[in-house]
Amino acid sequence: SYWERRVRSSARARAHAGHVVLVTGASGFVGTHVCLHLKRRGDGVVGLDNFNDYYDVELKRARQTLLGRAGVFVVEGDINDRELMEKLFDMVAFTHVMHLAAQAGVRYAMKNPASYVHSNIAGFVNLFEVCKSANPQPAVVWASSSSVYGLNSKVPFSEKDRTDQPASLYAATKKAGEEIAHTYNHIYGLSITGLRFFTVYGPWGRPDMAYYFFTQHILQRKQIEIFEGPQHSSVSRDFTYIDDVVEGCLAALDTAKKSTGSGGTKKGSAQFRVYNLGNTSPVPVTKLVSILEKLLKVKAKKKLLPMPRNGDVKFTHANISLAQRELGYKPTTDLETGLKKFVKWYLDYHSDLRKYSS
Ligand code: NAD
Ligand code: UGA
């Protein structure tokens, strides 16, 4: 069928030794960038996304258009759909899975907990069930989160630090993902790498994230709310630029050892790894706002509020020496440089949405 032809052609690697990668959450922020980079260097790439309406679906469609123009086909479907997933693995011998599909967002977990269970727990397990039985077994690289460090007050965060105090249901589902992944590695010999991203930002970003809707609100002269820590101290994030994170994702794919098992049996031991992908340079949210004011040349209407009691952590800060050593990961973009690129994209994208209608 037409659909199958599109999948097969999208999966074709240009170079003989190229990877063939299934990217879940392909029409998401990080997924779009990962797909473009993989395709550009000659890997075969098939995307999967359910286009849910957690945020502006038009933006997800625009990213899909961008991917289509680059030769990446995005299958519309849910990671919970076992039949669809098995069909994809029957059609294509994926060497790798880049699993980015999830319900993201920290504070939304209090509004819609079920969506986190659906995608980050049930869908997560379904994906691993399909991967463990696939022949050949793909190596899996997936997005965990800095939120697993939770209420840990020791900074910077190292991979060995405790992760038993999640501050939100979102964080708890990412932490659960790490535990579930470990069992699939242990029982079925799946090669699995978890990447703990730290507040990623950039062009084609997520409208639910602070840097994006602050930009929107500042331009529309609307008030923004800035959460403060206890005793009015500032809250900070280790904001990490998208291109740096993508470099880390590709390095994780390239260094993932091929799984040793196939068809659901364990034959030897495969890799199980977890890395921080942060920027190692936390910035207060108040500073994020002042950089945006400078770039947009508009003064923000600010309202200071206490931190939401359940959800946010006061600060995040990555120790990246493990990723540096084993993946050659080295972030190079500071917040102001990265925000400049985001603002340029934002103004361009919102000036003419028709550019990306399919
Ligand atoms: P995103 O929401 O833009 O991308 C996720 C994509 O997955 C969306 O397009 C969504 O439609 C899709 N999706 C969700 N549930 C699905 C399902 N059940 N089946 C199929 N598709 C589904 O988010 P993002 O910022 O690109 O994040 C990518 C990954 O990185 C997520 O796992 C997220 O939790 C994680 N992460 C992101 C950040 C960040 O700051 N952006 C930080 C830490 C971790
Ligand atoms: C982000 C992503 O949304 C999560 O999906 C991801 O897992 C997480 O990073 C991570 O690093 O693991 P968060 O850091 O909360 O979560 O990102 P934003 O929602 O953009 O918030 C950034 C900062 O702005 C936070 O300190 C938050 O407290 C603050 N904020 C947010 C405000 O001050 N006001 C707001 O209205 C919203």
Short mmCIF file of C-alpha atoms and ligand atoms in Angstrom, two decimals:
data_model
loop_
_atom_site.label_atom_id
_atom_site.label_comp_id
_atom_site.label_asym_id
_atom_site.label_seq_id
_atom_site.Cartn_x
_atom_site.Cartn_y
_atom_site.Cartn_z
CA SER A 1 0.00 0.00 0.00
CA TYR A 2 0.94 3.68 -0.28
CA TRP A 3 1.47 3.84 3.49
CA GLU A 4 3.86 0.88 3.47
CA ARG A 5 5.82 2.32 0.57
CA ARG A 6 6.28 5.58 2.48
CA VAL A 7 7.50 3.70 5.58
CA ARG A 8 9.97 1.62 3.57
CA SER A 9 11.36 4.54 1.66
CA SER A 10 11.74 6.63 4.82
CA ALA A 11 13.58 3.71 6.49
CA ARG A 12 16.17 3.42 3.74
CA ALA A 13 19.63 4.44 4.95
CA ARG A 14 21.78 6.33 2.45
CA ALA A 15 25.05 4.89 3.66
CA HIS A 16 25.48 1.11 3.72
CA ALA A 17 26.41 1.04 7.41
CA GLY A 18 23.81 3.64 8.43
CA HIS A 19 21.43 3.05 11.30
CA VAL A 20 17.75 2.43 10.72
CA VAL A 21 15.97 4.25 13.52
CA LEU A 22 12.38 4.30 14.73
CA VAL A 23 11.83 7.67 16.41
CA THR A 24 8.76 7.81 18.66
CA GLY A 25 7.40 11.26 19.46
CA ALA A 26 8.82 12.32 16.08
CA SER A 27 6.53 15.33 15.68
CA GLY A 28 7.46 16.54 19.13
CA PHE A 29 10.08 19.19 19.81
CA VAL A 30 13.14 17.00 20.42
CA GLY A 31 11.89 14.29 18.02
CA THR A 32 11.74 16.67 15.07
CA HIS A 33 15.33 17.81 15.56
CA VAL A 34 16.61 14.26 16.09
CA CYS A 35 14.88 13.03 12.91
CA LEU A 36 16.30 15.88 10.82
CA HIS A 37 19.84 15.29 12.05
CA LEU A 38 19.66 11.53 11.54
CA LYS A 39 18.26 11.92 8.03
CA ARG A 40 20.82 14.57 7.13
CA ARG A 41 23.70 12.25 7.94
CA GLY A 42 22.22 9.38 5.94
CA ASP A 43 20.47 7.17 8.46
CA GLY A 44 17.10 5.60 7.71
CA VAL A 45 14.39 7.18 9.89
CA VAL A 46 10.74 6.34 10.49
CA GLY A 47 8.75 8.56 12.84
CA LEU A 48 5.76 7.69 15.01
CA ASP A 49 3.51 10.17 16.81
CA ASN A 50 -0.08 10.24 18.01
CA PHE A 51 -0.46 14.01 17.50
CA ASN A 52 -2.27 14.42 20.80
CA ASP A 53 -3.58 17.87 21.73
CA TYR A 54 -1.60 18.46 24.93
CA TYR A 55 -0.38 21.56 23.09
CA ASP A 56 -1.05 23.20 19.71
CA VAL A 57 -1.57 20.40 17.18
CA GLU A 58 -0.96 22.82 14.32
CA LEU A 59 2.65 23.13 15.51
CA LYS A 60 3.03 19.33 15.50
CA ARG A 61 1.62 19.26 11.95
CA ALA A 62 4.02 21.99 10.85
CA ARG A 63 6.94 19.96 12.21
CA GLN A 64 5.56 16.95 10.30
CA THR A 65 5.55 19.03 7.11
CA LEU A 66 9.16 20.03 7.76
CA LEU A 67 10.08 16.36 8.26
CA GLY A 68 8.18 15.28 5.13
CA ARG A 69 10.16 17.78 3.08
CA ALA A 70 13.36 16.22 4.46
CA GLY A 71 12.17 12.72 3.49
CA VAL A 72 11.10 11.53 6.94
CA PHE A 73 7.70 9.86 7.11
CA VAL A 74 5.81 10.12 10.41
CA VAL A 75 3.33 7.33 11.03
CA GLU A 76 0.28 8.53 12.95
CA GLY A 77 -0.28 6.13 15.82
CA ASP A 78 0.06 5.44 19.52
CA ILE A 79 2.88 3.54 21.22
CA ASN A 80 0.15 1.59 23.01
CA ASP A 81 -1.04 0.13 19.69
CA ARG A 82 0.65 -3.29 19.77
CA GLU A 83 -0.57 -4.33 16.32
CA LEU A 84 0.75 -1.18 14.66
CA MET A 85 4.10 -1.41 16.44
CA GLU A 86 4.56 -5.07 15.51
CA LYS A 87 3.66 -4.30 11.93
CA LEU A 88 6.34 -1.60 11.77
CA PHE A 89 8.94 -4.03 13.14
CA ASP A 90 7.80 -6.68 10.65
CA MET A 91 8.26 -4.27 7.79
CA VAL A 92 11.57 -2.73 8.85
CA ALA A 93 14.63 -4.20 10.60
CA PHE A 94 15.21 -1.25 12.94
CA THR A 95 18.73 -1.21 14.38
CA HIS A 96 17.76 1.45 16.95
CA VAL A 97 14.74 2.99 18.64
CA MET A 98 14.91 6.59 19.82
CA HIS A 99 12.00 6.68 22.23
CA LEU A 100 10.88 10.26 22.86
CA ALA A 101 7.09 9.85 22.91
CA ALA A 102 5.78 10.73 26.37
CA GLN A 103 3.42 12.93 28.26
CA ALA A 104 5.81 15.74 29.22
CA GLY A 105 5.30 18.70 31.53
CA VAL A 106 5.65 18.86 35.28
CA ARG A 107 2.66 20.88 36.52
CA TYR A 108 0.10 19.38 34.06
CA ALA A 109 0.47 16.04 35.88
CA MET A 110 -1.81 17.36 38.60
CA LYS A 111 -4.52 18.10 36.02
CA ASN A 112 -4.37 14.95 33.94
CA PRO A 113 -2.55 12.12 35.72
CA ALA A 114 -4.09 9.46 33.45
CA SER A 115 -2.24 10.75 30.37
CA TYR A 116 1.09 10.13 32.17
CA VAL A 117 0.12 6.57 33.00
CA HIS A 118 -1.08 6.01 29.41
CA SER A 119 2.09 7.17 27.63
CA ASN A 120 4.91 6.97 30.18
CA ILE A 121 3.95 3.69 31.85
CA ALA A 122 1.56 1.60 29.71
CA GLY A 123 2.92 2.81 26.35
CA PHE A 124 6.48 2.52 27.63
CA VAL A 125 5.97 -1.14 28.59
CA ASN A 126 4.23 -1.86 25.28
CA LEU A 127 7.18 -0.45 23.36
CA PHE A 128 9.64 -2.61 25.30
CA GLU A 129 7.46 -5.69 24.80
CA VAL A 130 7.63 -5.13 21.05
CA CYS A 131 11.38 -4.40 21.09
CA LYS A 132 12.27 -7.45 23.15
CA SER A 133 10.51 -9.75 20.66
CA ALA A 134 11.78 -8.05 17.52
CA ASN A 135 14.32 -9.89 15.45
CA PRO A 136 16.88 -8.35 15.34
CA GLN A 137 16.46 -6.59 18.67
CA PRO A 138 17.00 -2.84 18.33
CA ALA A 139 19.13 -0.91 20.81
CA VAL A 140 16.85 1.52 22.64
CA VAL A 141 17.77 5.08 23.62
CA TRP A 142 15.06 6.98 25.48
CA ALA A 143 14.34 10.29 27.18
CA SER A 144 14.26 10.23 30.94
CA SER A 145 14.38 13.56 32.76
CA SER A 146 16.28 15.69 35.24
CA SER A 147 13.09 15.61 37.29
CA VAL A 148 14.06 12.14 38.61
CA TYR A 149 16.46 13.89 41.01
CA GLY A 150 13.39 15.32 42.71
CA LEU A 151 13.84 16.85 46.11
CA ASN A 152 17.50 15.96 46.17
CA SER A 153 19.27 19.07 47.37
CA LYS A 154 22.78 18.08 46.44
CA VAL A 155 23.92 19.92 43.32
CA PRO A 156 25.18 19.31 40.71
CA PHE A 157 23.20 16.12 40.10
CA SER A 158 25.24 13.02 39.29
CA GLU A 159 23.86 9.82 37.82
CA LYS A 160 24.63 7.94 41.04
CA ASP A 161 22.67 10.35 43.25
CA ARG A 162 19.43 9.27 44.89
CA THR A 163 16.27 9.43 42.81
CA ASP A 164 13.76 8.19 45.35
CA GLN A 165 12.00 11.49 46.08
CA PRO A 166 10.07 12.51 42.96
CA ALA A 167 8.29 15.86 43.34
CA SER A 168 5.64 15.24 40.66
CA LEU A 169 3.77 12.38 39.05
CA TYR A 170 5.64 13.20 35.83
CA ALA A 171 8.94 12.63 37.64
CA ALA A 172 7.61 9.43 39.19
CA THR A 173 6.68 8.03 35.75
CA LYS A 174 10.15 8.84 34.38
CA LYS A 175 11.74 7.19 37.40
CA ALA A 176 9.45 4.18 36.89
CA GLY A 177 10.60 4.11 33.27
CA GLU A 178 14.20 3.76 34.42
CA GLU A 179 13.28 0.83 36.65
CA ILE A 180 11.16 -0.85 33.96
CA ALA A 181 13.95 -0.39 31.41
CA HIS A 182 16.34 -2.08 33.79
CA THR A 183 14.18 -5.20 33.96
CA TYR A 184 13.98 -5.44 30.15
CA ASN A 185 17.74 -5.18 29.98
CA HIS A 186 18.17 -7.77 32.70
CA ILE A 187 15.65 -10.35 31.50
CA TYR A 188 15.77 -9.99 27.73
CA GLY A 189 19.22 -8.56 27.09
CA LEU A 190 17.87 -5.40 25.47
CA SER A 191 20.49 -2.68 25.11
CA ILE A 192 19.01 0.41 26.77
CA THR A 193 20.27 3.95 27.35
CA GLY A 194 18.29 6.49 29.37
CA LEU A 195 19.09 10.17 28.82
CA ARG A 196 18.14 12.61 31.57
CA PHE A 197 17.42 15.83 29.67
CA PHE A 198 17.57 19.15 31.52
CA THR A 199 14.93 21.76 30.50
CA VAL A 200 15.56 21.73 26.75
CA TYR A 201 14.73 24.82 24.66
CA GLY A 202 15.11 26.12 21.11
CA PRO A 203 13.44 26.59 17.71
CA TRP A 204 10.32 24.45 17.13
CA GLY A 205 10.02 24.25 20.94
CA ARG A 206 7.10 23.43 23.22
CA PRO A 207 4.46 26.12 23.80
CA ASP A 208 3.75 24.69 27.27
CA MET A 209 7.27 25.53 28.44
CA ALA A 210 8.11 28.76 30.25
CA TYR A 211 10.57 30.26 27.73
CA TYR A 212 7.99 29.80 24.95
CA PHE A 213 4.88 31.18 26.62
CA PHE A 214 6.86 33.94 28.34
CA THR A 215 7.89 35.09 24.84
CA GLN A 216 4.29 34.90 23.68
CA HIS A 217 2.97 36.80 26.71
CA ILE A 218 5.69 39.46 26.69
CA LEU A 219 5.01 40.21 23.01
CA GLN A 220 1.26 40.41 23.69
CA ARG A 221 1.88 42.68 26.71
CA LYS A 222 0.29 40.09 28.98
CA GLN A 223 1.35 39.39 32.53
CA ILE A 224 3.70 36.51 33.29
CA GLU A 225 3.98 34.70 36.60
CA ILE A 226 7.40 33.89 37.98
CA PHE A 227 7.62 31.25 40.67
CA GLU A 228 9.98 32.01 43.53
CA GLY A 229 11.54 29.65 45.97
CA PRO A 230 10.97 29.79 49.72
CA GLN A 231 12.07 33.11 51.28
CA HIS A 232 11.85 34.80 47.87
CA SER A 233 15.03 33.22 46.58
CA SER A 234 15.16 32.56 42.90
CA VAL A 235 14.41 29.30 41.17
CA SER A 236 16.89 28.18 38.54
CA ARG A 237 17.16 25.71 35.68
CA ASP A 238 20.06 24.17 33.80
CA PHE A 239 18.53 25.25 30.45
CA THR A 240 20.02 23.16 27.64
CA TYR A 241 19.98 24.12 23.97
CA ILE A 242 18.33 21.69 21.57
CA ASP A 243 21.36 21.20 19.28
CA ASP A 244 23.50 20.20 22.25
CA VAL A 245 20.90 17.66 23.35
CA VAL A 246 20.61 16.26 19.81
CA GLU A 247 24.40 15.77 19.70
CA GLY A 248 24.09 13.79 22.93
CA CYS A 249 21.22 11.70 21.53
CA LEU A 250 23.16 10.81 18.38
CA ALA A 251 26.27 9.94 20.38
CA ALA A 252 24.14 7.67 22.59
CA LEU A 253 22.78 5.91 19.50
CA ASP A 254 26.24 5.54 18.01
CA THR A 255 27.78 4.08 21.16
CA ALA A 256 24.86 1.74 21.93
CA LYS A 257 26.12 -1.79 21.67
CA LYS A 258 23.95 -4.03 19.57
CA SER A 259 21.71 -6.13 21.76
CA THR A 260 22.82 -9.66 22.17
CA GLY A 261 19.41 -11.27 22.46
CA SER A 262 16.74 -11.73 19.84
CA GLY A 263 13.20 -12.96 19.76
CA GLY A 264 12.74 -12.49 23.49
CA THR A 265 15.58 -14.61 24.80
CA LYS A 266 18.56 -13.35 26.68
CA LYS A 267 21.86 -14.27 25.09
CA GLY A 268 24.58 -12.55 27.05
CA SER A 269 24.57 -9.16 28.69
CA ALA A 270 23.67 -5.97 26.88
CA GLN A 271 24.32 -2.40 27.86
CA PHE A 272 22.28 -0.53 30.44
CA ARG A 273 23.29 3.10 30.72
CA VAL A 274 21.95 6.38 32.14
CA TYR A 275 23.41 9.82 31.35
CA ASN A 276 22.71 13.42 32.28
CA LEU A 277 22.38 15.68 29.24
CA GLY A 278 22.44 19.15 30.76
CA ASN A 279 24.32 22.38 30.28
CA THR A 280 26.16 22.57 33.65
CA SER A 281 25.27 26.23 34.00
CA PRO A 282 22.00 26.89 35.84
CA VAL A 283 20.28 30.23 35.28
CA PRO A 284 17.60 31.81 37.52
CA VAL A 285 14.16 32.08 35.89
CA THR A 286 14.30 35.84 36.58
CA LYS A 287 17.41 35.99 34.39
CA LEU A 288 15.63 33.99 31.64
CA VAL A 289 12.96 36.71 31.69
CA SER A 290 15.46 39.58 31.54
CA ILE A 291 17.25 38.00 28.54
CA LEU A 292 13.90 37.66 26.76
CA GLU A 293 13.03 41.30 27.55
CA LYS A 294 16.33 42.36 26.03
CA LEU A 295 15.93 40.22 22.89
CA LEU A 296 12.28 41.19 22.36
CA LYS A 297 12.88 44.83 23.33
CA VAL A 298 9.74 44.76 25.48
CA LYS A 299 9.47 45.10 29.24
CA ALA A 300 7.64 42.14 30.82
CA LYS A 301 4.71 42.56 33.18
CA LYS A 302 5.89 40.36 36.01
CA LYS A 303 4.01 38.89 38.92
CA LEU A 304 5.99 37.02 41.56
CA LEU A 305 4.33 33.96 43.04
CA PRO A 306 5.50 31.21 45.38
CA MET A 307 6.59 27.93 43.79
CA PRO A 308 3.73 25.45 43.26
CA ARG A 309 3.89 23.24 46.30
CA ASN A 310 3.71 19.94 44.49
CA GLY A 311 5.63 19.63 41.27
CA ASP A 312 8.48 22.04 40.73
CA VAL A 313 11.90 21.57 42.21
CA LYS A 314 13.88 24.63 43.22
CA PHE A 315 16.86 24.10 40.99
CA THR A 316 18.39 21.71 38.52
CA HIS A 317 22.07 21.46 37.68
CA ALA A 318 23.72 18.63 35.77
CA ASN A 319 27.08 17.07 36.36
CA ILE A 320 27.87 15.85 32.83
CA SER A 321 31.29 14.27 33.34
CA LEU A 322 29.97 10.77 32.63
CA ALA A 323 28.37 11.79 29.32
CA GLN A 324 31.47 13.79 28.51
CA ARG A 325 33.71 10.79 29.09
CA GLU A 326 31.61 8.09 27.46
CA LEU A 327 29.68 9.98 24.78
CA GLY A 328 32.00 12.90 24.08
CA TYR A 329 29.07 15.15 25.04
CA LYS A 330 30.01 18.81 25.30
CA PRO A 331 27.32 21.50 25.29
CA THR A 332 28.45 24.70 23.59
CA THR A 333 25.44 27.04 23.60
CA ASP A 334 24.80 29.50 26.43
CA LEU A 335 21.26 30.62 27.25
CA GLU A 336 21.41 34.01 25.57
CA THR A 337 22.83 32.62 22.31
CA GLY A 338 20.24 29.83 22.26
CA LEU A 339 17.34 32.16 23.08
CA LYS A 340 18.39 34.46 20.25
CA LYS A 341 17.94 31.54 17.85
CA PHE A 342 14.63 30.63 19.46
CA VAL A 343 13.28 34.19 19.18
CA LYS A 344 14.34 34.42 15.54
CA TRP A 345 12.49 31.18 14.79
CA TYR A 346 9.47 32.26 16.87
CA LEU A 347 9.02 35.54 14.99
CA ASP A 348 9.48 33.83 11.65
CA TYR A 349 7.14 30.93 12.36
CA HIS A 350 4.36 33.05 13.84
CA SER A 351 4.57 35.65 11.08
CA ASP A 352 3.26 33.23 8.47
CA LEU A 353 1.87 29.88 9.55
CA ARG A 354 0.97 28.99 5.95
CA LYS A 355 4.64 28.32 5.19
CA TYR A 356 4.27 24.97 6.88
CA SER A 357 0.80 23.90 5.86
CA SER A 358 0.97 20.63 4.00
P1 NAD B 1 6.91 16.86 23.06
O1 NAD B 1 5.64 16.79 23.81
O2 NAD B 1 7.12 17.99 22.13
O3 NAD B 1 7.12 15.52 22.27
C1 NAD B 1 6.53 14.29 22.59
C2 NAD B 1 5.77 13.79 21.38
O4 NAD B 1 5.28 12.49 21.67
C3 NAD B 1 4.57 14.66 21.03
O5 NAD B 1 4.61 15.06 19.68
C4 NAD B 1 3.37 13.75 21.30
O6 NAD B 1 2.32 13.96 20.36
C5 NAD B 1 3.96 12.37 21.19
N1 NAD B 1 3.29 11.37 22.04
C6 NAD B 1 2.92 11.52 23.35
N2 NAD B 1 2.33 10.40 23.80
C7 NAD B 1 2.33 9.52 22.75
C8 NAD B 1 1.85 8.20 22.59
N3 NAD B 1 1.24 7.56 23.58
N4 NAD B 1 2.02 7.59 21.41
C9 NAD B 1 2.62 8.24 20.37
N5 NAD B 1 3.08 9.51 20.47
C10 NAD B 1 2.94 10.13 21.64
O7 NAD B 1 8.08 16.82 24.15
P2 NAD B 1 9.66 16.99 23.97
O8 NAD B 1 10.05 18.21 24.71
O9 NAD B 1 10.06 16.81 22.57
O10 NAD B 1 10.15 15.77 24.85
C11 NAD B 1 10.63 14.57 24.28
C12 NAD B 1 10.96 13.62 25.40
O11 NAD B 1 11.94 14.19 26.25
C13 NAD B 1 9.78 13.29 26.33
O12 NAD B 1 9.92 11.95 26.72
C14 NAD B 1 10.00 14.21 27.51
O13 NAD B 1 9.41 13.69 28.68
C15 NAD B 1 11.50 14.22 27.59
N6 NAD B 1 12.06 15.40 28.24
C16 NAD B 1 11.92 16.63 27.67
C17 NAD B 1 12.50 17.74 28.28
C18 NAD B 1 12.38 19.13 27.72
O14 NAD B 1 12.77 20.06 28.40
N7 NAD B 1 11.87 19.32 26.50
C19 NAD B 1 13.23 17.58 29.47
C20 NAD B 1 13.33 16.31 30.02
C21 NAD B 1 12.77 15.23 29.38
C1 UGA B 2 10.96 20.90 31.78
C2 UGA B 2 10.02 20.09 30.88
O1 UGA B 2 8.75 20.71 30.78
C3 UGA B 2 9.82 18.70 31.41
O2 UGA B 2 9.12 17.95 30.43
C4 UGA B 2 11.16 18.10 31.68
O3 UGA B 2 11.10 16.82 32.12
C5 UGA B 2 11.96 18.94 32.64
O4 UGA B 2 12.15 20.20 32.02
C6 UGA B 2 13.29 18.34 32.94
O5 UGA B 2 14.30 19.03 32.93
O6 UGA B 2 13.36 17.17 33.23
P1 UGA B 2 10.59 22.58 33.73
O7 UGA B 2 12.01 22.77 34.09
O8 UGA B 2 9.58 22.69 34.81
O9 UGA B 2 10.34 21.17 33.02
O10 UGA B 2 10.30 23.60 32.52
P2 UGA B 2 9.28 24.80 32.40
O11 UGA B 2 7.90 24.32 32.56
O12 UGA B 2 9.62 25.50 31.15
O13 UGA B 2 9.67 25.71 33.65
C7 UGA B 2 10.94 26.34 33.73
C8 UGA B 2 11.04 27.14 34.99
O14 UGA B 2 10.13 28.23 34.91
C9 UGA B 2 10.68 26.38 36.26
O15 UGA B 2 11.59 26.74 37.26
C10 UGA B 2 9.30 26.87 36.63
O16 UGA B 2 9.11 26.91 38.02
C11 UGA B 2 9.33 28.27 36.08
N1 UGA B 2 7.99 28.78 35.70
C12 UGA B 2 7.18 28.05 34.90
C13 UGA B 2 7.60 30.03 36.17
O17 UGA B 2 8.33 30.72 36.90
N2 UGA B 2 6.37 30.50 35.81
C14 UGA B 2 5.53 29.79 35.01
O18 UGA B 2 4.41 30.27 34.71
C15 UGA B 2 5.96 28.54 34.55
#
